[in-house]
mmCIF file of C-alpha atoms in Angstrom:
data_model
loop_
_atom_site.group_PDB
_atom_site.id
_atom_site.type_symbol
_atom_site.label_atom_id
_atom_site.label_comp_id
_atom_site.label_asym_id
_atom_site.label_seq_id
_atom_site.Cartn_x
_atom_site.Cartn_y
_atom_site.Cartn_z
ATOM 1 C CA GLU H 1 120.068 98.308 79.828
ATOM 2 C CA ALA H 2 119.588 98.284 83.581
ATOM 3 C CA GLY H 3 120.272 95.019 85.338
ATOM 4 C CA VAL H 4 118.210 93.178 87.921
ATOM 5 C CA VAL H 5 117.600 95.431 90.911
ATOM 6 C CA GLN H 6 117.189 94.106 94.418
ATOM 7 C CA SER H 7 116.544 95.818 97.719
ATOM 8 C CA PRO H 8 117.528 95.998 100.413
ATOM 9 C CA ARG H 9 121.130 94.911 99.923
ATOM 10 C CA TYR H 10 121.524 93.994 103.567
ATOM 11 C CA LYS H 11 119.035 93.178 106.291
ATOM 12 C CA ILE H 12 119.583 92.267 109.921
ATOM 13 C CA ILE H 13 116.626 91.084 111.960
ATOM 14 C CA GLU H 14 115.926 89.121 115.104
ATOM 15 C CA LYS H 15 114.498 85.639 114.843
ATOM 16 C CA LYS H 16 110.703 85.368 114.626
ATOM 17 C CA GLN H 17 110.499 88.757 112.897
ATOM 18 C CA PRO H 18 109.123 89.090 109.363
ATOM 19 C CA VAL H 19 111.251 90.257 106.438
ATOM 20 C CA ALA H 20 110.598 91.056 102.799
ATOM 21 C CA PHE H 21 112.857 91.315 99.768
ATOM 22 C CA TRP H 22 112.037 93.130 96.565
ATOM 23 C CA CYS H 23 113.178 92.450 93.012
ATOM 24 C CA ASN H 24 112.776 94.397 89.781
ATOM 25 C CA PRO H 25 113.785 92.251 86.790
ATOM 26 C CA ILE H 26 115.256 93.405 83.502
ATOM 27 C CA SER H 27 112.618 95.048 81.348
ATOM 28 C CA GLY H 28 110.985 92.586 78.992
ATOM 29 C CA HIS H 29 112.058 89.505 80.922
ATOM 30 C CA ASN H 30 109.060 87.264 81.485
ATOM 31 C CA THR H 31 110.715 84.720 83.745
ATOM 32 C CA LEU H 32 111.791 85.559 87.283
ATOM 33 C CA TYR H 33 113.611 83.368 89.787
ATOM 34 C CA TRP H 34 114.336 83.581 93.491
ATOM 35 C CA TYR H 35 117.371 81.709 94.787
ATOM 36 C CA LEU H 36 118.884 81.133 98.200
ATOM 37 C CA GLN H 37 122.668 81.024 98.445
ATOM 38 C CA ASN H 38 124.453 79.841 101.558
ATOM 39 C CA LEU H 39 128.075 80.771 102.149
ATOM 40 C CA GLY H 40 130.401 78.748 99.960
ATOM 41 C CA GLN H 41 127.545 77.086 98.094
ATOM 42 C CA GLY H 42 125.882 77.506 94.745
ATOM 43 C CA PRO H 43 122.427 79.106 94.563
ATOM 44 C CA GLU H 44 119.369 76.931 95.159
ATOM 45 C CA LEU H 45 116.108 77.689 93.404
ATOM 46 C CA LEU H 46 113.205 78.692 95.636
ATOM 47 C CA ILE H 47 110.598 79.684 93.082
ATOM 48 C CA ARG H 48 110.246 80.446 89.369
ATOM 49 C CA TYR H 49 107.648 82.698 87.782
ATOM 50 C CA GLU H 50 106.479 82.806 84.194
ATOM 51 C CA ASN H 51 104.882 86.241 84.054
ATOM 52 C CA GLU H 52 102.671 86.341 87.164
ATOM 53 C CA GLU H 53 102.307 82.558 87.519
ATOM 54 C CA ALA H 54 104.503 80.565 89.908
ATOM 55 C CA VAL H 55 105.377 77.535 87.761
ATOM 56 C CA ASP H 56 107.905 75.909 90.103
ATOM 57 C CA ASP H 57 107.684 76.474 93.837
ATOM 58 C CA SER H 58 108.537 72.944 94.873
ATOM 59 C CA GLN H 59 111.589 74.070 96.885
ATOM 60 C CA LEU H 60 109.873 76.969 98.639
ATOM 61 C CA PRO H 61 109.272 76.269 102.362
ATOM 62 C CA LYS H 62 105.659 77.294 102.276
ATOM 63 C CA ASP H 63 105.135 77.257 106.019
ATOM 64 C CA ARG H 64 107.170 80.431 106.380
ATOM 65 C CA PHE H 65 108.078 81.643 102.890
ATOM 66 C CA SER H 66 105.778 83.324 100.424
ATOM 67 C CA ALA H 67 106.291 85.148 97.166
ATOM 68 C CA GLU H 68 104.267 87.145 94.721
ATOM 69 C CA ARG H 69 104.741 88.725 91.335
ATOM 70 C CA LEU H 70 101.795 90.980 90.801
ATOM 71 C CA LYS H 71 101.332 92.232 87.230
ATOM 72 C CA GLY H 72 104.175 89.980 86.114
ATOM 73 C CA VAL H 73 106.960 92.491 86.727
ATOM 74 C CA ASP H 74 108.302 93.202 90.232
ATOM 75 C CA SER H 75 108.385 90.437 92.795
ATOM 76 C CA THR H 76 108.473 90.214 96.569
ATOM 77 C CA LEU H 77 109.765 87.338 98.672
ATOM 78 C CA LYS H 78 108.663 87.227 102.292
ATOM 79 C CA ILE H 79 109.734 85.206 105.305
ATOM 80 C CA GLN H 80 107.502 85.104 108.371
ATOM 81 C CA PRO H 81 108.692 84.272 110.934
ATOM 82 C CA ALA H 82 112.417 84.233 110.208
ATOM 83 C CA GLU H 83 114.621 81.562 111.790
ATOM 84 C CA LEU H 84 118.360 81.553 112.453
ATOM 85 C CA GLY H 85 118.892 79.119 109.591
ATOM 86 C CA ASP H 86 117.426 81.588 107.113
ATOM 87 C CA SER H 87 120.611 83.654 107.240
ATOM 88 C CA ALA H 88 121.857 83.609 103.651
ATOM 89 C CA VAL H 89 121.982 85.641 100.455
ATOM 90 C CA TYR H 90 118.715 85.809 98.525
ATOM 91 C CA LEU H 91 119.306 86.240 94.808
ATOM 92 C CA CYS H 92 116.778 87.287 92.217
ATOM 93 C CA ALA H 93 117.348 86.488 88.554
ATOM 94 C CA SER H 94 115.411 87.045 85.352
ATOM 95 C CA SER H 95 115.485 85.707 81.807
ATOM 96 C CA ARG H 96 113.698 86.639 78.628
ATOM 97 C CA ALA H 97 111.846 83.325 78.646
ATOM 98 C CA GLY H 98 111.871 80.017 80.462
ATOM 99 C CA GLY H 99 113.813 77.793 78.089
ATOM 100 C CA PRO H 100 117.277 76.421 79.016
ATOM 101 C CA LEU H 101 119.113 78.475 76.381
ATOM 102 C CA TYR H 102 117.931 81.766 77.838
ATOM 103 C CA GLU H 103 120.570 83.277 80.062
ATOM 104 C CA GLN H 104 119.580 84.088 83.597
ATOM 105 C CA PHE H 105 120.761 87.509 84.742
ATOM 106 C CA PHE H 106 121.288 87.825 88.467
ATOM 107 C CA GLY H 107 120.837 90.752 90.797
ATOM 108 C CA PRO H 108 123.363 91.607 93.526
ATOM 109 C CA GLY H 109 121.365 89.777 96.183
ATOM 110 C CA THR H 110 120.064 90.625 99.632
ATOM 111 C CA ARG H 111 122.233 89.413 102.485
ATOM 112 C CA LEU H 112 119.981 88.425 105.394
ATOM 113 C CA THR H 113 121.320 87.987 108.896
ATOM 114 C CA VAL H 114 118.953 86.559 111.508
ATOM 115 C CA LEU H 115 120.087 87.083 115.109
ATOM 116 C CA LYS S 1 120.428 62.796 91.433
ATOM 117 C CA ASN S 2 121.665 65.666 89.273
ATOM 118 C CA GLN S 3 124.976 66.910 90.586
ATOM 119 C CA VAL S 4 127.776 69.241 89.583
ATOM 120 C CA GLU S 5 131.148 68.898 91.248
ATOM 121 C CA GLN S 6 133.987 71.357 90.933
ATOM 122 C CA SER S 7 137.662 71.275 91.727
ATOM 123 C CA PRO S 8 139.714 72.645 93.237
ATOM 124 C CA GLN S 9 137.593 74.189 95.972
ATOM 125 C CA SER S 10 139.996 77.121 96.168
ATOM 126 C CA LEU S 11 143.063 78.279 94.318
ATOM 127 C CA ILE S 12 145.684 80.996 94.774
ATOM 128 C CA ILE S 13 147.837 82.047 91.819
ATOM 129 C CA LEU S 14 150.180 84.894 90.998
ATOM 130 C CA GLU S 15 149.117 87.648 88.644
ATOM 131 C CA GLY S 16 149.983 86.812 85.055
ATOM 132 C CA LYS S 17 149.832 83.059 85.546
ATOM 133 C CA ASN S 18 147.342 80.717 83.906
ATOM 134 C CA CYS S 19 144.988 78.350 85.690
ATOM 135 C CA THR S 20 142.413 75.692 84.886
ATOM 136 C CA LEU S 21 139.260 74.938 86.841
ATOM 137 C CA GLN S 22 137.450 71.615 86.555
ATOM 138 C CA CYS S 23 133.794 70.633 86.527
ATOM 139 C CA ASN S 24 132.226 67.154 86.458
ATOM 140 C CA TYR S 25 128.493 66.708 86.148
ATOM 141 C CA THR S 26 125.906 63.955 86.242
ATOM 142 C CA VAL S 27 122.996 66.131 85.107
ATOM 143 C CA SER S 28 120.703 64.685 82.466
ATOM 144 C CA PRO S 29 119.129 65.171 80.030
ATOM 145 C CA PHE S 30 121.846 67.709 79.270
ATOM 146 C CA SER S 31 120.986 70.980 77.557
ATOM 147 C CA ASN S 32 123.912 73.310 78.127
ATOM 148 C CA LEU S 33 126.718 74.193 80.489
ATOM 149 C CA ARG S 34 127.651 77.667 81.608
ATOM 150 C CA TRP S 35 130.510 79.052 83.597
ATOM 151 C CA TYR S 36 129.557 81.950 85.842
ATOM 152 C CA LYS S 37 131.838 84.394 87.625
ATOM 153 C CA GLN S 38 130.640 85.682 90.976
ATOM 154 C CA ASP S 39 132.473 88.585 92.564
ATOM 155 C CA THR S 40 132.157 88.986 96.316
ATOM 156 C CA GLY S 41 128.864 90.644 97.174
ATOM 157 C CA ARG S 42 127.557 90.428 93.624
ATOM 158 C CA GLY S 43 125.316 88.098 91.664
ATOM 159 C CA PRO S 44 126.785 85.546 89.225
ATOM 160 C CA VAL S 45 127.563 86.712 85.697
ATOM 161 C CA SER S 46 127.667 84.300 82.748
ATOM 162 C CA LEU S 47 131.060 83.922 81.038
ATOM 163 C CA THR S 48 130.401 81.184 78.497
ATOM 164 C CA ILE S 49 127.678 78.799 77.378
ATOM 165 C CA MET S 50 128.202 75.494 75.574
ATOM 166 C CA THR S 51 125.609 73.144 74.180
ATOM 167 C CA PHE S 52 126.054 69.430 73.547
ATOM 168 C CA SER S 53 127.683 69.893 70.145
ATOM 169 C CA GLU S 54 130.220 72.507 71.232
ATOM 170 C CA ASN S 55 133.520 71.515 72.783
ATOM 171 C CA THR S 56 135.172 74.881 73.250
ATOM 172 C CA LYS S 57 134.098 78.484 73.749
ATOM 173 C CA SER S 58 136.196 81.555 74.433
ATOM 174 C CA ASN S 59 135.408 84.891 76.016
ATOM 175 C CA GLY S 60 138.514 87.044 76.109
ATOM 176 C CA ARG S 61 141.015 85.437 78.450
ATOM 177 C CA TYR S 62 138.491 82.773 79.473
ATOM 178 C CA THR S 63 138.296 79.516 77.484
ATOM 179 C CA ALA S 64 135.831 76.798 78.392
ATOM 180 C CA THR S 65 135.912 73.234 77.118
ATOM 181 C CA LEU S 66 133.255 70.560 77.204
ATOM 182 C CA ASP S 67 133.519 66.788 76.813
ATOM 183 C CA ALA S 68 129.917 65.607 76.720
ATOM 184 C CA ASP S 69 130.991 61.958 76.596
ATOM 185 C CA THR S 70 132.863 62.064 79.884
ATOM 186 C CA LYS S 71 130.616 64.841 81.273
ATOM 187 C CA GLN S 72 133.528 67.072 82.086
ATOM 188 C CA SER S 73 134.199 70.738 81.528
ATOM 189 C CA SER S 74 137.085 73.038 82.257
ATOM 190 C CA LEU S 75 137.587 76.778 82.421
ATOM 191 C CA HIS S 76 141.038 78.043 81.520
ATOM 192 C CA ILE S 77 142.049 81.545 82.517
ATOM 193 C CA THR S 78 145.012 83.011 80.668
ATOM 194 C CA ALA S 79 147.324 85.717 81.993
ATOM 195 C CA SER S 80 145.359 86.180 85.195
ATOM 196 C CA GLN S 81 144.607 89.618 86.586
ATOM 197 C CA LEU S 82 143.770 90.772 90.094
ATOM 198 C CA SER S 83 140.200 91.367 88.927
ATOM 199 C CA ASP S 84 139.871 87.660 88.162
ATOM 200 C CA SER S 85 139.678 87.025 91.919
ATOM 201 C CA ALA S 86 136.169 85.633 92.353
ATOM 202 C CA SER S 87 134.163 82.450 92.654
ATOM 203 C CA TYR S 88 133.718 80.527 89.392
ATOM 204 C CA ILE S 89 130.604 78.424 89.247
ATOM 205 C CA CYS S 90 129.839 75.644 86.783
ATOM 206 C CA VAL S 91 126.122 75.487 85.989
ATOM 207 C CA VAL S 92 124.291 72.836 83.981
ATOM 208 C CA SER S 93 120.809 73.091 82.456
ATOM 209 C CA VAL S 94 118.521 70.219 81.554
ATOM 210 C CA THR S 95 116.266 69.991 78.529
ATOM 211 C CA GLY S 96 112.586 70.433 79.231
ATOM 212 C CA GLY S 97 113.347 71.610 82.719
ATOM 213 C CA GLY S 98 112.064 75.148 82.329
ATOM 214 C CA ASN S 99 115.565 76.570 82.584
ATOM 215 C CA LYS S 100 116.213 74.771 85.852
ATOM 216 C CA LEU S 101 119.875 75.116 86.707
ATOM 217 C CA THR S 102 122.082 72.798 88.728
ATOM 218 C CA PHE S 103 124.909 74.781 90.301
ATOM 219 C CA GLY S 104 128.297 73.569 91.412
ATOM 220 C CA THR S 105 129.678 74.851 94.693
ATOM 221 C CA GLY S 106 132.260 76.935 92.875
ATOM 222 C CA THR S 107 136.029 77.383 92.859
ATOM 223 C CA GLN S 108 137.240 80.357 94.861
ATOM 224 C CA LEU S 109 140.112 81.927 92.900
ATOM 225 C CA LYS S 110 142.457 84.475 94.397
ATOM 226 C CA VAL S 111 145.000 86.241 92.216
ATOM 227 C CA GLU S 112 147.876 87.834 94.091
ATOM 228 C CA LEU S 113 150.715 90.171 93.181
#
């Protein structure tokens, strides 16, 4: 089966510009996650979706970050405006359901560089 | 505060040698512990999962152990290969947390000829 697909793989923008990342989860996976990973660190959860509902967005900086998962499949994460400190890898993951025993499958990530 | 600490931070070994990576956690209530392998430029991939009642789990040349009493885990890699060069991340899940994961910062392993 196809894995989690993310695009673009790399993005370079100037500060204050907007940017959007796209994620297509594994078919049949109801739960979708967006993570931020800084260099040399483990991923940090930004938002978790159960189908189309955001059930945990407590770590999402809502002043500049937004996300949506229309129709409960693909998802988009947006930053507007981007800041220098947003430079990181943005990982998308999906799991069949939201319980702790369901493995999360990760995409390759989008590496964002803000100049 | 839920935390996962890993050691060493980085490790260099020769091809064919064995190595052991360590993980200590303070996450509770504990559900399970996974070891992930993350190749450069790729997303993490799960190697093993252990629940509270399991104290060892193997996946090929990878063997993970869990001591739930001392809240420690290890990942042993046997007969290392160049392709084992990656970051190995210890990840702990809590019960009732909606699959919320607490990640360690990883051990960067480099296998050399």
